[in-house]
Amino acid sequence: MTLRTIDSLGPLAGKRVVVRCDLNVPLRDTVITDDGRVRASVPTLAALVAQGARVIVVSHLGRPDGAPDPRYSLAPVAARLGELLDAPVAFAADTVGADAASKVAALGDGEVLVLENLRFNPGETSKNEAERTAFAGELAEFADAVVSDGFGVVHRKQASVFELEQLRPSAAGLLIAAELDVLDRLTENPERPYTVVLGGSKVSDKLGVIAHLLPRVDALLVGGGMLFTFLAAQGHKVGSSLLEADQIETVQGYLTEAAERGVDIVLPSDVVVAASFSADAEHVVAPAEAIEQTPFGASGLGLDIGPETAAAFADRIRGSKTVFWNGPMGVFELAPFAAGTRVVAEALTQVDGLSVVGGGDSAAAVRQLGFEDAQFGHISTGGGASLEFLEGKKLPGLEVLGWQ
Ligand code: ADP
Ligand code: MG
């Protein structure tokens, strides 16, 4: 790992350090419903405060349209950060405007300031490099040094992630270092048996990961909405379940490749089939090859893996030394279809080795089901970023920090 660390920036006491965090938390109205990303940002910020740096935090929140939008204000996040740091945290009502400039100028050693949402400025996510560079230049005015710690955005070529880091001495924060340390252990010499569990809604989102990991794993367990494309690839009917017909051939290719490599692709033996997509829908457990033989016929929807499958997956997971899990096993948001996800999550907490949860919905699922972060080896803060890393892609926000 050749990532530049904070130490490489030299002594930071009295220096203005702009820190790119990922504070993109889910909000209901202005209340944070999951503060995982704020908590994950604390170690780097606390370390900079302890050095006496003048800490200027920048982040995006949601997808405002390049203009101020009070629904996406970082003000509640700044307040939560103050609680977690147990110190006053100042907040600027703009990102690079007059309020930000005056609050940066007033910042004392060891103090923290959060600037308003980066994406209130069109330059942050502009497709035009000159526009991004111009906005990054305005941010750089506030910075003697830059620390990049927003792991969830390192796969994005955005002003605060890519251009800003080139305008000032820059380094990776502790969260990025920790995330990469874990992801590296999933790709370089993982302890065996190594099992990958994939679910979620779309197989097309995960094809790159399957292709890259297939030669590296011992077993691939398939659940979630994508399992139906696998069943269809084996010639089974799947009723009205989620199916990506245009991916069937690709999936058949993976099944063949796995057989040649001696990798087990483990598909469900039973599924929970529902009459409709709702929490109070009638539902039954059916063998995976007989989804259309339920009372709901061809209109039946597979919304979770069945109990026999969940138990078999749990056994494989518990018997592994390295497990990476991405994508819920069923529609966990609806209580009757959350059991498969719960059983798999529980098994991950029992792994004697490294267990990693990646993916925004997967992380939300384990917390919603009442598990604690500490029960897992690692819960990644970056869904898309961790998947792209595991696909073997080069990520611009890491390359700019010296990663190779
Ligand atoms: P992640 O964010 O962890 O990468 P995805 O975004 O790929 O996960 O998928 C999450 C979504 O997949 C959830 O909203 C869940 O309801 C849905 N899902 C899981 N199983 C099914 C299924 N059988 N049918 C339809 N949707 C499903
Ligand atoms: Mg998702």
PDB file of N, CA, C and O in Angstrom, residues 309-344:
ATOM      1  N   THR A 309     -32.427 -22.817   2.613  1.00  0.00           N
ATOM      2  CA  THR A 309     -31.306 -22.116   1.976  1.00  0.00           C
ATOM      3  C   THR A 309     -30.556 -21.263   2.985  1.00  0.00           C
ATOM      4  O   THR A 309     -29.317 -21.270   3.033  1.00  0.00           O
ATOM      5  N   ALA A 310     -31.314 -20.520   3.792  1.00  0.00           N
ATOM      6  CA  ALA A 310     -30.672 -19.633   4.776  1.00  0.00           C
ATOM      7  C   ALA A 310     -29.786 -20.453   5.711  1.00  0.00           C
ATOM      8  O   ALA A 310     -28.653 -20.049   6.015  1.00  0.00           O
ATOM      9  N   ALA A 311     -30.284 -21.616   6.142  1.00  0.00           N
ATOM     10  CA  ALA A 311     -29.497 -22.465   7.054  1.00  0.00           C
ATOM     11  C   ALA A 311     -28.241 -22.987   6.352  1.00  0.00           C
ATOM     12  O   ALA A 311     -27.149 -23.015   6.937  1.00  0.00           O
ATOM     13  N   ALA A 312     -28.393 -23.370   5.076  1.00  0.00           N
ATOM     14  CA  ALA A 312     -27.232 -23.876   4.328  1.00  0.00           C
ATOM     15  C   ALA A 312     -26.196 -22.759   4.120  1.00  0.00           C
ATOM     16  O   ALA A 312     -24.984 -22.975   4.265  1.00  0.00           O
ATOM     17  N   PHE A 313     -26.668 -21.551   3.783  1.00  0.00           N
ATOM     18  CA  PHE A 313     -25.759 -20.410   3.614  1.00  0.00           C
ATOM     19  C   PHE A 313     -25.026 -20.128   4.935  1.00  0.00           C
ATOM     20  O   PHE A 313     -23.823 -19.895   4.968  1.00  0.00           O
ATOM     21  N   ALA A 314     -25.801 -20.156   6.029  1.00  0.00           N
ATOM     22  CA  ALA A 314     -25.210 -19.847   7.340  1.00  0.00           C
ATOM     23  C   ALA A 314     -24.098 -20.842   7.674  1.00  0.00           C
ATOM     24  O   ALA A 314     -23.039 -20.455   8.179  1.00  0.00           O
ATOM     25  N   ASP A 315     -24.318 -22.127   7.361  1.00  0.00           N
ATOM     26  CA  ASP A 315     -23.282 -23.135   7.604  1.00  0.00           C
ATOM     27  C   ASP A 315     -22.013 -22.837   6.812  1.00  0.00           C
ATOM     28  O   ASP A 315     -20.908 -22.904   7.341  1.00  0.00           O
ATOM     29  N   ARG A 316     -22.184 -22.522   5.536  1.00  0.00           N
ATOM     30  CA  ARG A 316     -21.011 -22.205   4.700  1.00  0.00           C
ATOM     31  C   ARG A 316     -20.281 -20.992   5.254  1.00  0.00           C
ATOM     32  O   ARG A 316     -19.053 -20.946   5.267  1.00  0.00           O
ATOM     33  N   ILE A 317     -21.040 -19.985   5.666  1.00  0.00           N
ATOM     34  CA  ILE A 317     -20.435 -18.741   6.158  1.00  0.00           C
ATOM     35  C   ILE A 317     -19.651 -19.004   7.438  1.00  0.00           C
ATOM     36  O   ILE A 317     -18.490 -18.606   7.570  1.00  0.00           O
ATOM     37  N   ARG A 318     -20.287 -19.717   8.370  1.00  0.00           N
ATOM     38  CA  ARG A 318     -19.621 -19.985   9.653  1.00  0.00           C
ATOM     39  C   ARG A 318     -18.368 -20.833   9.476  1.00  0.00           C
ATOM     40  O   ARG A 318     -17.431 -20.730  10.262  1.00  0.00           O
ATOM     41  N   GLY A 319     -18.328 -21.646   8.427  1.00  0.00           N
ATOM     42  CA  GLY A 319     -17.170 -22.510   8.190  1.00  0.00           C
ATOM     43  C   GLY A 319     -16.065 -21.817   7.399  1.00  0.00           C
ATOM     44  O   GLY A 319     -15.076 -22.441   7.032  1.00  0.00           O
ATOM     45  N   SER A 320     -16.222 -20.519   7.118  1.00  0.00           N
ATOM     46  CA  SER A 320     -15.236 -19.794   6.305  1.00  0.00           C
ATOM     47  C   SER A 320     -14.304 -18.969   7.178  1.00  0.00           C
ATOM     48  O   SER A 320     -14.643 -18.622   8.304  1.00  0.00           O
ATOM     49  N   LYS A 321     -13.132 -18.661   6.639  1.00  0.00           N
ATOM     50  CA  LYS A 321     -12.175 -17.798   7.344  1.00  0.00           C
ATOM     51  C   LYS A 321     -12.246 -16.358   6.840  1.00  0.00           C
ATOM     52  O   LYS A 321     -11.814 -15.426   7.501  1.00  0.00           O
ATOM     53  N   THR A 322     -12.746 -16.189   5.616  1.00  0.00           N
ATOM     54  CA  THR A 322     -12.916 -14.853   5.044  1.00  0.00           C
ATOM     55  C   THR A 322     -14.278 -14.808   4.365  1.00  0.00           C
ATOM     56  O   THR A 322     -14.592 -15.704   3.575  1.00  0.00           O
ATOM     57  N   VAL A 323     -15.090 -13.802   4.716  1.00  0.00           N
ATOM     58  CA  VAL A 323     -16.413 -13.674   4.107  1.00  0.00           C
ATOM     59  C   VAL A 323     -16.651 -12.221   3.704  1.00  0.00           C
ATOM     60  O   VAL A 323     -16.436 -11.307   4.497  1.00  0.00           O
ATOM     61  N   PHE A 324     -17.043 -12.037   2.460  1.00  0.00           N
ATOM     62  CA  PHE A 324     -17.494 -10.712   2.014  1.00  0.00           C
ATOM     63  C   PHE A 324     -18.950 -10.834   1.616  1.00  0.00           C
ATOM     64  O   PHE A 324     -19.317 -11.714   0.838  1.00  0.00           O
ATOM     65  N   TRP A 325     -19.770  -9.957   2.156  1.00  0.00           N
ATOM     66  CA  TRP A 325     -21.207 -10.007   1.871  1.00  0.00           C
ATOM     67  C   TRP A 325     -21.672  -8.666   1.309  1.00  0.00           C
ATOM     68  O   TRP A 325     -21.448  -7.635   1.898  1.00  0.00           O
ATOM     69  N   ASN A 326     -22.288  -8.707   0.158  1.00  0.00           N
ATOM     70  CA  ASN A 326     -22.905  -7.515  -0.421  1.00  0.00           C
ATOM     71  C   ASN A 326     -24.287  -7.856  -0.953  1.00  0.00           C
ATOM     72  O   ASN A 326     -24.432  -8.757  -1.775  1.00  0.00           O
ATOM     73  N   GLY A 327     -25.271  -7.115  -0.508  1.00  0.00           N
ATOM     74  CA  GLY A 327     -26.621  -7.242  -1.053  1.00  0.00           C
ATOM     75  C   GLY A 327     -27.527  -8.089  -0.169  1.00  0.00           C
ATOM     76  O   GLY A 327     -27.235  -9.259   0.079  1.00  0.00           O
ATOM     77  N   PRO A 328     -28.645  -7.511   0.286  1.00  0.00           N
ATOM     78  CA  PRO A 328     -29.595  -8.248   1.123  1.00  0.00           C
ATOM     79  C   PRO A 328     -30.110  -9.503   0.414  1.00  0.00           C
ATOM     80  O   PRO A 328     -30.227  -9.550  -0.807  1.00  0.00           O
ATOM     81  N   MET A 329     -30.442 -10.533   1.217  1.00  0.00           N
ATOM     82  CA  MET A 329     -30.911 -11.818   0.676  1.00  0.00           C
ATOM     83  C   MET A 329     -32.362 -11.756   0.209  1.00  0.00           C
ATOM     84  O   MET A 329     -32.826 -12.637  -0.526  1.00  0.00           O
ATOM     85  N   GLY A 330     -33.093 -10.753   0.693  1.00  0.00           N
ATOM     86  CA  GLY A 330     -34.492 -10.607   0.311  1.00  0.00           C
ATOM     87  C   GLY A 330     -34.918  -9.171   0.526  1.00  0.00           C
ATOM     88  O   GLY A 330     -34.096  -8.298   0.811  1.00  0.00           O
ATOM     89  N   VAL A 331     -36.219  -8.942   0.388  1.00  0.00           N
ATOM     90  CA  VAL A 331     -36.749  -7.588   0.585  1.00  0.00           C
ATOM     91  C   VAL A 331     -36.871  -7.357   2.094  1.00  0.00           C
ATOM     92  O   VAL A 331     -37.956  -7.429   2.669  1.00  0.00           O
ATOM     93  N   PHE A 332     -35.711  -7.080   2.717  1.00  0.00           N
ATOM     94  CA  PHE A 332     -35.658  -6.994   4.188  1.00  0.00           C
ATOM     95  C   PHE A 332     -36.485  -5.829   4.731  1.00  0.00           C
ATOM     96  O   PHE A 332     -36.842  -5.805   5.897  1.00  0.00           O
ATOM     97  N   GLU A 333     -36.783  -4.860   3.866  1.00  0.00           N
ATOM     98  CA  GLU A 333     -37.566  -3.693   4.309  1.00  0.00           C
ATOM     99  C   GLU A 333     -38.979  -4.121   4.721  1.00  0.00           C
ATOM    100  O   GLU A 333     -39.642  -3.414   5.483  1.00  0.00           O
ATOM    101  N   LEU A 334     -39.465  -5.253   4.191  1.00  0.00           N
ATOM    102  CA  LEU A 334     -40.781  -5.775   4.556  1.00  0.00           C
ATOM    103  C   LEU A 334     -40.557  -6.955   5.508  1.00  0.00           C
ATOM    104  O   LEU A 334     -39.917  -7.943   5.133  1.00  0.00           O
ATOM    105  N   ALA A 335     -41.083  -6.849   6.730  1.00  0.00           N
ATOM    106  CA  ALA A 335     -40.753  -7.811   7.796  1.00  0.00           C
ATOM    107  C   ALA A 335     -40.884  -9.290   7.383  1.00  0.00           C
ATOM    108  O   ALA A 335     -40.005 -10.088   7.720  1.00  0.00           O
ATOM    109  N   PRO A 336     -41.938  -9.709   6.651  1.00  0.00           N
ATOM    110  CA  PRO A 336     -42.060 -11.136   6.345  1.00  0.00           C
ATOM    111  C   PRO A 336     -40.947 -11.662   5.428  1.00  0.00           C
ATOM    112  O   PRO A 336     -40.792 -12.888   5.293  1.00  0.00           O
ATOM    113  N   PHE A 337     -40.189 -10.759   4.819  1.00  0.00           N
ATOM    114  CA  PHE A 337     -39.163 -11.194   3.865  1.00  0.00           C
ATOM    115  C   PHE A 337     -37.747 -10.829   4.338  1.00  0.00           C
ATOM    116  O   PHE A 337     -36.817 -10.728   3.540  1.00  0.00           O
ATOM    117  N   ALA A 338     -37.600 -10.625   5.635  1.00  0.00           N
ATOM    118  CA  ALA A 338     -36.302 -10.218   6.198  1.00  0.00           C
ATOM    119  C   ALA A 338     -35.532 -11.391   6.797  1.00  0.00           C
ATOM    120  O   ALA A 338     -34.364 -11.243   7.164  1.00  0.00           O
ATOM    121  N   ALA A 339     -36.175 -12.553   6.906  1.00  0.00           N
ATOM    122  CA  ALA A 339     -35.547 -13.659   7.653  1.00  0.00           C
ATOM    123  C   ALA A 339     -34.228 -14.113   7.033  1.00  0.00           C
ATOM    124  O   ALA A 339     -33.252 -14.353   7.742  1.00  0.00           O
ATOM    125  N   GLY A 340     -34.186 -14.238   5.709  1.00  0.00           N
ATOM    126  CA  GLY A 340     -32.964 -14.704   5.058  1.00  0.00           C
ATOM    127  C   GLY A 340     -31.800 -13.771   5.334  1.00  0.00           C
ATOM    128  O   GLY A 340     -30.681 -14.211   5.646  1.00  0.00           O
ATOM    129  N   THR A 341     -32.050 -12.482   5.240  1.00  0.00           N
ATOM    130  CA  THR A 341     -31.010 -11.478   5.500  1.00  0.00           C
ATOM    131  C   THR A 341     -30.558 -11.555   6.961  1.00  0.00           C
ATOM    132  O   THR A 341     -29.363 -11.480   7.256  1.00  0.00           O
ATOM    133  N   ARG A 342     -31.534 -11.766   7.869  1.00  0.00           N
ATOM    134  CA  ARG A 342     -31.191 -11.844   9.296  1.00  0.00           C
ATOM    135  C   ARG A 342     -30.307 -13.067   9.585  1.00  0.00           C
ATOM    136  O   ARG A 342     -29.297 -12.950  10.291  1.00  0.00           O
ATOM    137  N   VAL A 343     -30.656 -14.222   9.015  1.00  0.00           N
ATOM    138  CA  VAL A 343     -29.885 -15.447   9.267  1.00  0.00           C
ATOM    139  C   VAL A 343     -28.457 -15.305   8.719  1.00  0.00           C
ATOM    140  O   VAL A 343     -27.482 -15.679   9.377  1.00  0.00           O
ATOM    141  N   VAL A 344     -28.334 -14.725   7.539  1.00  0.00           N
ATOM    142  CA  VAL A 344     -27.006 -14.532   6.946  1.00  0.00           C
ATOM    143  C   VAL A 344     -26.186 -13.536   7.779  1.00  0.00           C
ATOM    144  O   VAL A 344     -24.998 -13.757   8.053  1.00  0.00           O
TER     145      VAL A 344
END
